[in-house]
PDB file of C-alpha atoms in Angstrom:
ATOM      1  CA  MET A   1       8.864  -4.485   5.102  1.00  0.00           C
ATOM      2  CA  GLU A   2       5.339  -3.295   5.848  1.00  0.00           C
ATOM      3  CA  LEU A   3       2.707  -5.328   4.027  1.00  0.00           C
ATOM      4  CA  PHE A   4      -0.605  -3.690   3.162  1.00  0.00           C
ATOM      5  CA  ILE A   5      -3.714  -5.111   1.503  1.00  0.00           C
ATOM      6  CA  ASP A   6      -5.260  -3.027  -1.272  1.00  0.00           C
ATOM      7  CA  SER A   7      -8.966  -3.481  -0.609  1.00  0.00           C
ATOM      8  CA  ALA A   8     -12.069  -2.008   1.007  1.00  0.00           C
ATOM      9  CA  ASP A   9     -13.926  -5.308   1.399  1.00  0.00           C
ATOM     10  CA  ILE A  10     -14.301  -5.872   5.153  1.00  0.00           C
ATOM     11  CA  GLU A  11     -14.733  -9.638   4.944  1.00  0.00           C
ATOM     12  CA  GLU A  12     -11.806 -10.006   2.576  1.00  0.00           C
ATOM     13  CA  LEU A  13      -9.652  -7.910   4.885  1.00  0.00           C
ATOM     14  CA  ARG A  14     -10.803  -9.831   7.948  1.00  0.00           C
ATOM     15  CA  ARG A  15      -9.527 -13.035   6.344  1.00  0.00           C
ATOM     16  CA  CYS A  16      -6.177 -11.487   5.391  1.00  0.00           C
ATOM     17  CA  VAL A  17      -5.402  -9.873   8.748  1.00  0.00           C
ATOM     18  CA  ALA A  18      -6.390 -12.905  10.820  1.00  0.00           C
ATOM     19  CA  GLY A  19      -2.871 -14.336  10.805  1.00  0.00           C
ATOM     20  CA  GLY A  20      -1.204 -11.174  12.056  1.00  0.00           C
ATOM     21  CA  LEU A  21       0.913 -10.754   8.905  1.00  0.00           C
ATOM     22  CA  VAL A  22      -0.764  -7.620   7.539  1.00  0.00           C
ATOM     23  CA  ASP A  23       0.366  -4.187   8.735  1.00  0.00           C
ATOM     24  CA  GLY A  24      -2.209  -1.943   7.104  1.00  0.00           C
ATOM     25  CA  VAL A  25      -4.559  -1.238   4.204  1.00  0.00           C
ATOM     26  CA  THR A  26      -4.725   1.031   1.193  1.00  0.00           C
ATOM     27  CA  THR A  27      -8.045   2.059  -0.297  1.00  0.00           C
ATOM     28  CA  ASN A  28      -9.344   4.387  -2.961  1.00  0.00           C
ATOM     29  CA  PRO A  29     -12.788   5.723  -3.895  1.00  0.00           C
ATOM     30  CA  SER A  30     -13.259   3.016  -6.533  1.00  0.00           C
ATOM     31  CA  LEU A  31     -12.604   0.194  -4.057  1.00  0.00           C
ATOM     32  CA  VAL A  32     -14.975   1.683  -1.494  1.00  0.00           C
ATOM     33  CA  ALA A  33     -17.676   2.253  -4.122  1.00  0.00           C
ATOM     34  CA  LYS A  34     -17.634  -1.475  -4.931  1.00  0.00           C
ATOM     35  CA  THR A  35     -18.651  -2.271  -1.352  1.00  0.00           C
ATOM     36  CA  GLY A  36     -21.834  -0.194  -1.550  1.00  0.00           C
ATOM     37  CA  ARG A  37     -21.131   1.184   1.938  1.00  0.00           C
ATOM     38  CA  PRO A  38     -20.714   4.859   2.932  1.00  0.00           C
ATOM     39  CA  PHE A  39     -17.114   6.004   2.482  1.00  0.00           C
ATOM     40  CA  HIS A  40     -16.412   7.348   5.977  1.00  0.00           C
ATOM     41  CA  GLU A  41     -18.135   4.415   7.661  1.00  0.00           C
ATOM     42  CA  THR A  42     -16.027   1.992   5.644  1.00  0.00           C
ATOM     43  CA  VAL A  43     -12.762   3.772   6.466  1.00  0.00           C
ATOM     44  CA  VAL A  44     -13.491   3.695  10.204  1.00  0.00           C
ATOM     45  CA  ALA A  45     -14.452   0.020  10.077  1.00  0.00           C
ATOM     46  CA  ILE A  46     -11.204  -0.845   8.302  1.00  0.00           C
ATOM     47  CA  CYS A  47      -9.156   1.163  10.803  1.00  0.00           C
ATOM     48  CA  ASP A  48     -10.799  -0.641  13.719  1.00  0.00           C
ATOM     49  CA  LEU A  49     -10.209  -4.009  12.068  1.00  0.00           C
ATOM     50  CA  VAL A  50      -6.583  -3.570  11.044  1.00  0.00           C
ATOM     51  CA  GLY A  51      -5.196  -1.415  13.835  1.00  0.00           C
ATOM     52  CA  GLY A  52      -2.538  -0.025  11.504  1.00  0.00           C
ATOM     53  CA  PRO A  53      -2.118   2.572   8.730  1.00  0.00           C
ATOM     54  CA  VAL A  54      -5.142   2.882   6.452  1.00  0.00           C
ATOM     55  CA  SER A  55      -4.750   5.078   3.388  1.00  0.00           C
ATOM     56  CA  ALA A  56      -7.965   6.963   2.624  1.00  0.00           C
ATOM     57  CA  GLU A  57      -7.945   9.022  -0.567  1.00  0.00           C
ATOM     58  CA  VAL A  58      -9.245  12.531  -1.177  1.00  0.00           C
ATOM     59  CA  THR A  59     -11.400  13.212  -4.228  1.00  0.00           C
ATOM     60  CA  ALA A  60     -10.899  16.978  -4.485  1.00  0.00           C
ATOM     61  CA  THR A  61      -8.347  18.154  -7.060  1.00  0.00           C
ATOM     62  CA  GLU A  62      -7.625  21.721  -5.909  1.00  0.00           C
ATOM     63  CA  ALA A  63      -5.535  22.574  -2.866  1.00  0.00           C
ATOM     64  CA  GLU A  64      -8.083  24.367  -0.667  1.00  0.00           C
ATOM     65  CA  PRO A  65     -10.923  21.816  -0.878  1.00  0.00           C
ATOM     66  CA  MET A  66      -8.345  19.011  -0.849  1.00  0.00           C
ATOM     67  CA  LEU A  67      -6.934  20.265   2.450  1.00  0.00           C
ATOM     68  CA  SER A  68     -10.407  20.549   3.969  1.00  0.00           C
ATOM     69  CA  GLN A  69     -11.309  17.034   2.873  1.00  0.00           C
ATOM     70  CA  ALA A  70      -7.978  15.684   4.094  1.00  0.00           C
ATOM     71  CA  ARG A  71      -8.517  17.116   7.565  1.00  0.00           C
ATOM     72  CA  GLN A  72     -11.960  15.504   7.706  1.00  0.00           C
ATOM     73  CA  LEU A  73     -10.474  12.140   6.781  1.00  0.00           C
ATOM     74  CA  ALA A  74      -7.681  12.447   9.334  1.00  0.00           C
ATOM     75  CA  ALA A  75     -10.230  13.234  12.036  1.00  0.00           C
ATOM     76  CA  LEU A  76     -12.079   9.959  11.399  1.00  0.00           C
ATOM     77  CA  HIS A  77      -9.525   7.730  13.106  1.00  0.00           C
ATOM     78  CA  GLU A  78      -5.978   7.826  14.446  1.00  0.00           C
ATOM     79  CA  HIS A  79      -4.877   5.223  11.877  1.00  0.00           C
ATOM     80  CA  VAL A  80      -5.951   7.204   8.805  1.00  0.00           C
ATOM     81  CA  VAL A  81      -3.183   8.131   6.375  1.00  0.00           C
ATOM     82  CA  VAL A  82      -4.450  10.726   3.914  1.00  0.00           C
ATOM     83  CA  LYS A  83      -3.883   9.662   0.320  1.00  0.00           C
ATOM     84  CA  LEU A  84      -3.112  12.509  -2.079  1.00  0.00           C
ATOM     85  CA  PRO A  85      -2.413  12.661  -5.831  1.00  0.00           C
ATOM     86  CA  LEU A  86       1.077  13.589  -6.980  1.00  0.00           C
ATOM     87  CA  THR A  87       0.060  16.921  -8.463  1.00  0.00           C
ATOM     88  CA  ARG A  88       1.032  20.492  -7.650  1.00  0.00           C
ATOM     89  CA  ASP A  89      -2.077  20.876  -5.482  1.00  0.00           C
ATOM     90  CA  GLY A  90      -1.537  17.469  -3.933  1.00  0.00           C
ATOM     91  CA  LEU A  91       2.010  18.307  -2.888  1.00  0.00           C
ATOM     92  CA  GLN A  92       0.928  21.692  -1.554  1.00  0.00           C
ATOM     93  CA  THR A  93      -1.671  19.893   0.554  1.00  0.00           C
ATOM     94  CA  CYS A  94       0.904  17.317   1.618  1.00  0.00           C
ATOM     95  CA  ARG A  95       3.198  20.028   2.912  1.00  0.00           C
ATOM     96  CA  ALA A  96       0.386  21.624   4.920  1.00  0.00           C
ATOM     97  CA  LEU A  97      -0.728  18.293   6.395  1.00  0.00           C
ATOM     98  CA  THR A  98       2.833  17.330   7.285  1.00  0.00           C
ATOM     99  CA  ASP A  99       3.252  20.616   9.133  1.00  0.00           C
ATOM    100  CA  GLU A 100       0.073  19.730  11.076  1.00  0.00           C
ATOM    101  CA  GLY A 101       1.395  16.270  11.973  1.00  0.00           C
ATOM    102  CA  ILE A 102      -0.997  14.383   9.681  1.00  0.00           C
ATOM    103  CA  LYS A 103       0.400  11.338   7.876  1.00  0.00           C
ATOM    104  CA  THR A 104       0.157  11.202   4.104  1.00  0.00           C
ATOM    105  CA  ASN A 105       0.501   8.787   1.193  1.00  0.00           C
ATOM    106  CA  VAL A 106       1.299  10.534  -2.076  1.00  0.00           C
ATOM    107  CA  THR A 107       0.025   8.273  -4.831  1.00  0.00           C
ATOM    108  CA  LEU A 108       0.295   7.912  -8.609  1.00  0.00           C
ATOM    109  CA  CYS A 109       4.071   8.319  -8.643  1.00  0.00           C
ATOM    110  CA  PHE A 110       5.615   7.382 -11.992  1.00  0.00           C
ATOM    111  CA  SER A 111       9.087   8.943 -11.879  1.00  0.00           C
ATOM    112  CA  ALA A 112      11.907   9.390  -9.387  1.00  0.00           C
ATOM    113  CA  VAL A 113      11.813  13.179  -9.711  1.00  0.00           C
ATOM    114  CA  GLN A 114       8.125  13.115  -8.777  1.00  0.00           C
ATOM    115  CA  GLY A 115       9.091  10.991  -5.785  1.00  0.00           C
ATOM    116  CA  LEU A 116      11.819  13.486  -4.867  1.00  0.00           C
ATOM    117  CA  LEU A 117       9.242  16.288  -4.755  1.00  0.00           C
ATOM    118  CA  ALA A 118       6.905  14.160  -2.635  1.00  0.00           C
ATOM    119  CA  ALA A 119       9.704  13.585  -0.134  1.00  0.00           C
ATOM    120  CA  LYS A 120      10.499  17.297  -0.037  1.00  0.00           C
ATOM    121  CA  ALA A 121       6.806  17.923   0.677  1.00  0.00           C
ATOM    122  CA  GLY A 122       7.151  15.661   3.731  1.00  0.00           C
ATOM    123  CA  ALA A 123       5.122  12.674   2.528  1.00  0.00           C
ATOM    124  CA  THR A 124       4.992   9.758   4.967  1.00  0.00           C
ATOM    125  CA  TYR A 125       4.685   7.322   2.052  1.00  0.00           C
ATOM    126  CA  VAL A 126       5.069   7.657  -1.691  1.00  0.00           C
ATOM    127  CA  SER A 127       3.342   5.082  -3.919  1.00  0.00           C
ATOM    128  CA  PRO A 128       5.183   4.242  -7.162  1.00  0.00           C
ATOM    129  CA  PHE A 129       2.953   2.237  -9.519  1.00  0.00           C
ATOM    130  CA  ILE A 130       4.987  -0.710 -10.782  1.00  0.00           C
ATOM    131  CA  GLY A 131       2.374  -2.527 -12.843  1.00  0.00           C
ATOM    132  CA  ARG A 132       1.108   0.514 -14.707  1.00  0.00           C
ATOM    133  CA  LEU A 133       4.661   1.363 -15.811  1.00  0.00           C
ATOM    134  CA  ASP A 134       5.144  -2.214 -16.983  1.00  0.00           C
ATOM    135  CA  ASP A 135       1.920  -1.854 -18.978  1.00  0.00           C
ATOM    136  CA  ILE A 136       3.416   0.946 -21.108  1.00  0.00           C
ATOM    137  CA  GLY A 137       6.696  -0.831 -21.709  1.00  0.00           C
ATOM    138  CA  GLN A 138       8.763   0.708 -18.917  1.00  0.00           C
ATOM    139  CA  ALA A 139      10.455  -1.281 -16.164  1.00  0.00           C
ATOM    140  CA  GLY A 140       8.387  -0.399 -13.128  1.00  0.00           C
ATOM    141  CA  MET A 141      10.872  -1.958 -10.731  1.00  0.00           C
ATOM    142  CA  ASP A 142      13.567   0.488 -11.852  1.00  0.00           C
ATOM    143  CA  LEU A 143      11.488   3.228 -10.229  1.00  0.00           C
ATOM    144  CA  ILE A 144      11.640   1.444  -6.873  1.00  0.00           C
ATOM    145  CA  ARG A 145      15.425   1.209  -7.135  1.00  0.00           C
ATOM    146  CA  ASP A 146      15.784   4.848  -8.172  1.00  0.00           C
ATOM    147  CA  LEU A 147      13.594   6.099  -5.335  1.00  0.00           C
ATOM    148  CA  ARG A 148      15.502   3.975  -2.822  1.00  0.00           C
ATOM    149  CA  GLN A 149      18.799   5.495  -3.950  1.00  0.00           C
ATOM    150  CA  VAL A 150      17.499   9.082  -4.014  1.00  0.00           C
ATOM    151  CA  TYR A 151      15.976   8.812  -0.546  1.00  0.00           C
ATOM    152  CA  ASP A 152      19.093   7.182   0.873  1.00  0.00           C
ATOM    153  CA  ASN A 153      21.310   9.812  -0.751  1.00  0.00           C
ATOM    154  CA  TYR A 154      19.613  12.631   1.115  1.00  0.00           C
ATOM    155  CA  GLY A 155      18.262  10.959   4.230  1.00  0.00           C
ATOM    156  CA  PHE A 156      14.595  11.450   3.399  1.00  0.00           C
ATOM    157  CA  GLU A 157      12.273   9.694   5.841  1.00  0.00           C
ATOM    158  CA  THR A 158       9.534   9.157   3.240  1.00  0.00           C
ATOM    159  CA  LYS A 159       8.802   5.452   2.842  1.00  0.00           C
ATOM    160  CA  VAL A 160       8.707   3.798  -0.586  1.00  0.00           C
ATOM    161  CA  LEU A 161       5.356   1.981  -0.797  1.00  0.00           C
ATOM    162  CA  ALA A 162       5.379  -0.254  -3.869  1.00  0.00           C
ATOM    163  CA  ALA A 163       1.928  -0.227  -5.480  1.00  0.00           C
ATOM    164  CA  SER A 164       0.163  -1.604  -8.556  1.00  0.00           C
ATOM    165  CA  ILE A 165       1.635  -4.998  -7.724  1.00  0.00           C
ATOM    166  CA  ARG A 166       0.232  -7.696  -9.996  1.00  0.00           C
ATOM    167  CA  HIS A 167       1.924 -10.911  -8.831  1.00  0.00           C
ATOM    168  CA  THR A 168       4.243 -12.418  -6.228  1.00  0.00           C
ATOM    169  CA  GLU A 169       7.386 -11.772  -8.299  1.00  0.00           C
ATOM    170  CA  HIS A 170       6.594  -8.055  -8.175  1.00  0.00           C
ATOM    171  CA  LEU A 171       6.564  -8.224  -4.390  1.00  0.00           C
ATOM    172  CA  LEU A 172       9.824 -10.184  -4.238  1.00  0.00           C
ATOM    173  CA  GLN A 173      11.619  -7.770  -6.532  1.00  0.00           C
ATOM    174  CA  ALA A 174      10.285  -4.766  -4.596  1.00  0.00           C
ATOM    175  CA  ALA A 175      11.603  -6.294  -1.378  1.00  0.00           C
ATOM    176  CA  LEU A 176      15.010  -6.951  -2.965  1.00  0.00           C
ATOM    177  CA  ALA A 177      15.081  -3.362  -4.254  1.00  0.00           C
ATOM    178  CA  GLY A 178      14.566  -2.047  -0.729  1.00  0.00           C
ATOM    179  CA  ALA A 179      10.943  -0.888  -0.754  1.00  0.00           C
ATOM    180  CA  ASP A 180       9.843   0.008   2.773  1.00  0.00           C
ATOM    181  CA  ALA A 181       6.301  -1.223   2.171  1.00  0.00           C
ATOM    182  CA  ALA A 182       4.104  -2.807  -0.459  1.00  0.00           C
ATOM    183  CA  THR A 183       0.384  -2.928  -1.034  1.00  0.00           C
ATOM    184  CA  ILE A 184      -1.066  -5.985  -2.723  1.00  0.00           C
ATOM    185  CA  PRO A 185      -4.487  -7.373  -3.680  1.00  0.00           C
ATOM    186  CA  ALA A 186      -5.869 -10.090  -1.427  1.00  0.00           C
ATOM    187  CA  GLY A 187      -5.429 -12.620  -4.239  1.00  0.00           C
ATOM    188  CA  VAL A 188      -1.696 -11.956  -4.397  1.00  0.00           C
ATOM    189  CA  PHE A 189      -1.457 -12.192  -0.609  1.00  0.00           C
ATOM    190  CA  ASP A 190      -3.017 -15.665  -0.745  1.00  0.00           C
ATOM    191  CA  LYS A 191      -0.451 -16.761  -3.337  1.00  0.00           C
ATOM    192  CA  LEU A 192       2.420 -15.700  -1.066  1.00  0.00           C
ATOM    193  CA  LEU A 193       1.439 -18.515   1.277  1.00  0.00           C
ATOM    194  CA  ASN A 194       1.313 -21.248  -1.349  1.00  0.00           C
ATOM    195  CA  HIS A 195       3.895 -23.396  -3.095  1.00  0.00           C
ATOM    196  CA  PRO A 196       3.290 -26.803  -4.713  1.00  0.00           C
ATOM    197  CA  LEU A 197       6.363 -28.300  -3.021  1.00  0.00           C
ATOM    198  CA  THR A 198       5.039 -27.227   0.379  1.00  0.00           C
ATOM    199  CA  ASP A 199       1.732 -28.957  -0.367  1.00  0.00           C
ATOM    200  CA  SER A 200       3.310 -32.153  -1.693  1.00  0.00           C
ATOM    201  CA  GLY A 201       5.829 -32.234   1.157  1.00  0.00           C
ATOM    202  CA  LEU A 202       3.097 -31.932   3.754  1.00  0.00           C
ATOM    203  CA  GLU A 203       1.061 -34.668   2.056  1.00  0.00           C
ATOM    204  CA  ARG A 204       4.096 -36.972   2.163  1.00  0.00           C
ATOM    205  CA  PHE A 205       4.822 -36.262   5.819  1.00  0.00           C
ATOM    206  CA  LEU A 206       1.215 -36.996   6.744  1.00  0.00           C
ATOM    207  CA  ALA A 207       1.164 -40.175   4.662  1.00  0.00           C
ATOM    208  CA  ASP A 208       4.370 -41.430   6.309  1.00  0.00           C
ATOM    209  CA  TRP A 209       2.968 -40.555   9.726  1.00  0.00           C
ATOM    210  CA  LYS A 210      -0.168 -42.584   8.952  1.00  0.00           C
ATOM    211  CA  LYS A 211       1.870 -45.584   7.704  1.00  0.00           C
ATOM    212  CA  ALA A 212       3.905 -45.545  10.875  1.00  0.00           C
ATOM    213  CA  GLY A 213       0.697 -45.741  12.876  1.00  0.00           C
ATOM    214  CA  LEU A 214       1.595 -42.653  14.862  1.00  0.00           C
TER     215      LEU A 214
END
């Protein structure tokens, strides 16, 4: 499973990728705006830091300007994956970019039939939003399972990238459901490393070591 961090904060990302456990990054205009840095400059810096897929999102909503913007983003760095909305224009742009050999991440997926269309458009990744579905009373994890089955049924190469992950249980369930990748906030990544029994066990080992005079 590929593990991405959902952030545009360089220092936060530097801390997360230091252990070699992070495969890439997802960003969006809102995350970059919080940094106060220029968008393109930030994307390049993240690509250089991570050395893996970095999803950079377009802001245009119509196909022609979206395609132009997407090409500009792709030209920034070899690791850029162009992030597109799951709309008619977004899928049209996805198809064009795929034909040009440019990797894409089709985002804001909320149903399996939307995900089917994204796969037919040649998306490299599709991002189903688990947490936002949970927020409206639907089982977000069911979407991961449905997409996994649809893609396996027809041999689509599009990767299921679980997004809108709120806690560690979300990540576990996405992994069990067969998601190819997941993108998580840095705070959730930190929690993956922690367990109270690990901490107490280590404290006991160290205390016993000290008693033994070793």
